[in-house]
Amino acid sequence: MNVALVRGTTVQDHVALAEIELCGELIIAASAAGEDRLSADRIDEVLKVSTDVGQLGNNRD
């Protein structure tokens, strides 16, 4: 886990780190895609988002 040094204290922002990781996953998927844009379905797949109501909350790895 990476930490940031701010005014002599150590801060871990898990939410920010998770968002940065997700952005990285999207960048990798976009660079590997053959089309100009990622479809909404492909973005959901990369971000491991389920649009099925029965699956909401069950997409944890």
JSON list of C-alpha atoms in Angstrom, two decimals:
[
{"chain": "A", "resi": 1, "resn": "MET", "atom": "CA", "xyz": [0.00, 0.00, 0.00]},
{"chain": "A", "resi": 2, "resn": "ASN", "atom": "CA", "xyz": [1.37, 3.39, -0.96]},
{"chain": "A", "resi": 3, "resn": "VAL", "atom": "CA", "xyz": [1.11, 6.22, 1.52]},
{"chain": "A", "resi": 4, "resn": "ALA", "atom": "CA", "xyz": [1.51, 9.97, 1.21]},
{"chain": "A", "resi": 5, "resn": "LEU", "atom": "CA", "xyz": [3.48, 12.16, 3.58]},
{"chain": "A", "resi": 6, "resn": "VAL", "atom": "CA", "xyz": [1.49, 15.30, 4.41]},
{"chain": "A", "resi": 7, "resn": "ARG", "atom": "CA", "xyz": [2.87, 17.81, 6.94]},
{"chain": "A", "resi": 8, "resn": "GLY", "atom": "CA", "xyz": [4.78, 15.14, 8.81]},
{"chain": "A", "resi": 9, "resn": "THR", "atom": "CA", "xyz": [1.91, 12.66, 9.05]},
{"chain": "A", "resi": 10, "resn": "THR", "atom": "CA", "xyz": [1.20, 9.54, 7.05]},
{"chain": "A", "resi": 11, "resn": "VAL", "atom": "CA", "xyz": [-2.12, 9.48, 5.22]},
{"chain": "A", "resi": 12, "resn": "GLN", "atom": "CA", "xyz": [-3.70, 6.53, 3.43]},
{"chain": "A", "resi": 13, "resn": "ASP", "atom": "CA", "xyz": [-6.61, 7.43, 1.19]},
{"chain": "A", "resi": 14, "resn": "HIS", "atom": "CA", "xyz": [-8.02, 4.06, 0.22]},
{"chain": "A", "resi": 15, "resn": "VAL", "atom": "CA", "xyz": [-10.86, 5.56, -1.81]},
{"chain": "A", "resi": 16, "resn": "ALA", "atom": "CA", "xyz": [-8.49, 7.68, -3.91]},
{"chain": "A", "resi": 17, "resn": "LEU", "atom": "CA", "xyz": [-6.17, 4.72, -4.46]},
{"chain": "A", "resi": 18, "resn": "ALA", "atom": "CA", "xyz": [-9.11, 2.55, -5.57]},
{"chain": "A", "resi": 19, "resn": "GLU", "atom": "CA", "xyz": [-10.29, 5.25, -7.98]},
{"chain": "A", "resi": 20, "resn": "ILE", "atom": "CA", "xyz": [-6.79, 5.59, -9.44]},
{"chain": "A", "resi": 21, "resn": "GLU", "atom": "CA", "xyz": [-6.64, 1.81, -9.93]},
{"chain": "A", "resi": 22, "resn": "LEU", "atom": "CA", "xyz": [-10.01, 1.81, -11.72]},
{"chain": "A", "resi": 23, "resn": "CYS", "atom": "CA", "xyz": [-8.90, 4.67, -13.98]},
{"chain": "A", "resi": 24, "resn": "GLY", "atom": "CA", "xyz": [-5.80, 2.68, -14.83]},
{"chain": "A", "resi": 25, "resn": "GLU", "atom": "CA", "xyz": [-7.91, -0.34, -15.73]},
{"chain": "A", "resi": 26, "resn": "LEU", "atom": "CA", "xyz": [-10.01, 1.84, -18.05]},
{"chain": "A", "resi": 27, "resn": "ILE", "atom": "CA", "xyz": [-6.91, 3.31, -19.68]},
{"chain": "A", "resi": 28, "resn": "ILE", "atom": "CA", "xyz": [-5.50, -0.17, -20.31]},
{"chain": "A", "resi": 29, "resn": "ALA", "atom": "CA", "xyz": [-8.81, -1.38, -21.77]},
{"chain": "A", "resi": 30, "resn": "ALA", "atom": "CA", "xyz": [-9.12, 1.72, -23.97]},
{"chain": "A", "resi": 31, "resn": "SER", "atom": "CA", "xyz": [-5.59, 1.35, -25.30]},
{"chain": "A", "resi": 32, "resn": "ALA", "atom": "CA", "xyz": [-6.22, -2.31, -26.16]},
{"chain": "A", "resi": 33, "resn": "ALA", "atom": "CA", "xyz": [-9.58, -1.63, -27.84]},
{"chain": "A", "resi": 34, "resn": "GLY", "atom": "CA", "xyz": [-9.82, -1.66, -31.60]},
{"chain": "A", "resi": 35, "resn": "GLU", "atom": "CA", "xyz": [-12.62, 0.89, -31.72]},
{"chain": "A", "resi": 36, "resn": "ASP", "atom": "CA", "xyz": [-12.49, 4.63, -30.99]},
{"chain": "A", "resi": 37, "resn": "ARG", "atom": "CA", "xyz": [-14.48, 4.39, -27.76]},
{"chain": "A", "resi": 38, "resn": "LEU", "atom": "CA", "xyz": [-15.30, 1.75, -25.21]},
{"chain": "A", "resi": 39, "resn": "SER", "atom": "CA", "xyz": [-18.96, 0.77, -25.16]},
{"chain": "A", "resi": 40, "resn": "ALA", "atom": "CA", "xyz": [-20.92, 1.24, -21.95]},
{"chain": "A", "resi": 41, "resn": "ASP", "atom": "CA", "xyz": [-21.06, -2.56, -21.61]},
{"chain": "A", "resi": 42, "resn": "ARG", "atom": "CA", "xyz": [-17.28, -2.85, -21.94]},
{"chain": "A", "resi": 43, "resn": "ILE", "atom": "CA", "xyz": [-16.75, -0.10, -19.35]},
{"chain": "A", "resi": 44, "resn": "ASP", "atom": "CA", "xyz": [-19.08, -1.93, -16.95]},
{"chain": "A", "resi": 45, "resn": "GLU", "atom": "CA", "xyz": [-17.15, -5.14, -17.61]},
{"chain": "A", "resi": 46, "resn": "VAL", "atom": "CA", "xyz": [-13.78, -3.47, -16.91]},
{"chain": "A", "resi": 47, "resn": "LEU", "atom": "CA", "xyz": [-15.10, -1.84, -13.73]},
{"chain": "A", "resi": 48, "resn": "LYS", "atom": "CA", "xyz": [-16.84, -5.10, -12.71]},
{"chain": "A", "resi": 49, "resn": "VAL", "atom": "CA", "xyz": [-20.23, -3.39, -12.54]},
{"chain": "A", "resi": 50, "resn": "SER", "atom": "CA", "xyz": [-23.39, -5.43, -12.90]},
{"chain": "A", "resi": 51, "resn": "THR", "atom": "CA", "xyz": [-26.58, -3.90, -14.26]},
{"chain": "A", "resi": 52, "resn": "ASP", "atom": "CA", "xyz": [-28.61, -6.94, -13.24]},
{"chain": "A", "resi": 53, "resn": "VAL", "atom": "CA", "xyz": [-30.66, -5.98, -10.15]},
{"chain": "A", "resi": 54, "resn": "GLY", "atom": "CA", "xyz": [-30.15, -9.44, -8.72]},
{"chain": "A", "resi": 55, "resn": "GLN", "atom": "CA", "xyz": [-26.38, -8.99, -8.93]},
{"chain": "A", "resi": 56, "resn": "LEU", "atom": "CA", "xyz": [-26.12, -5.57, -7.26]},
{"chain": "A", "resi": 57, "resn": "GLY", "atom": "CA", "xyz": [-23.78, -5.69, -4.31]},
{"chain": "A", "resi": 58, "resn": "ASN", "atom": "CA", "xyz": [-22.42, -9.08, -5.37]},
{"chain": "A", "resi": 59, "resn": "ASN", "atom": "CA", "xyz": [-19.60, -7.86, -7.62]},
{"chain": "A", "resi": 60, "resn": "ARG", "atom": "CA", "xyz": [-16.88, -7.94, -4.97]},
{"chain": "A", "resi": 61, "resn": "ASP", "atom": "CA", "xyz": [-13.69, -9.84, -5.83]}
]
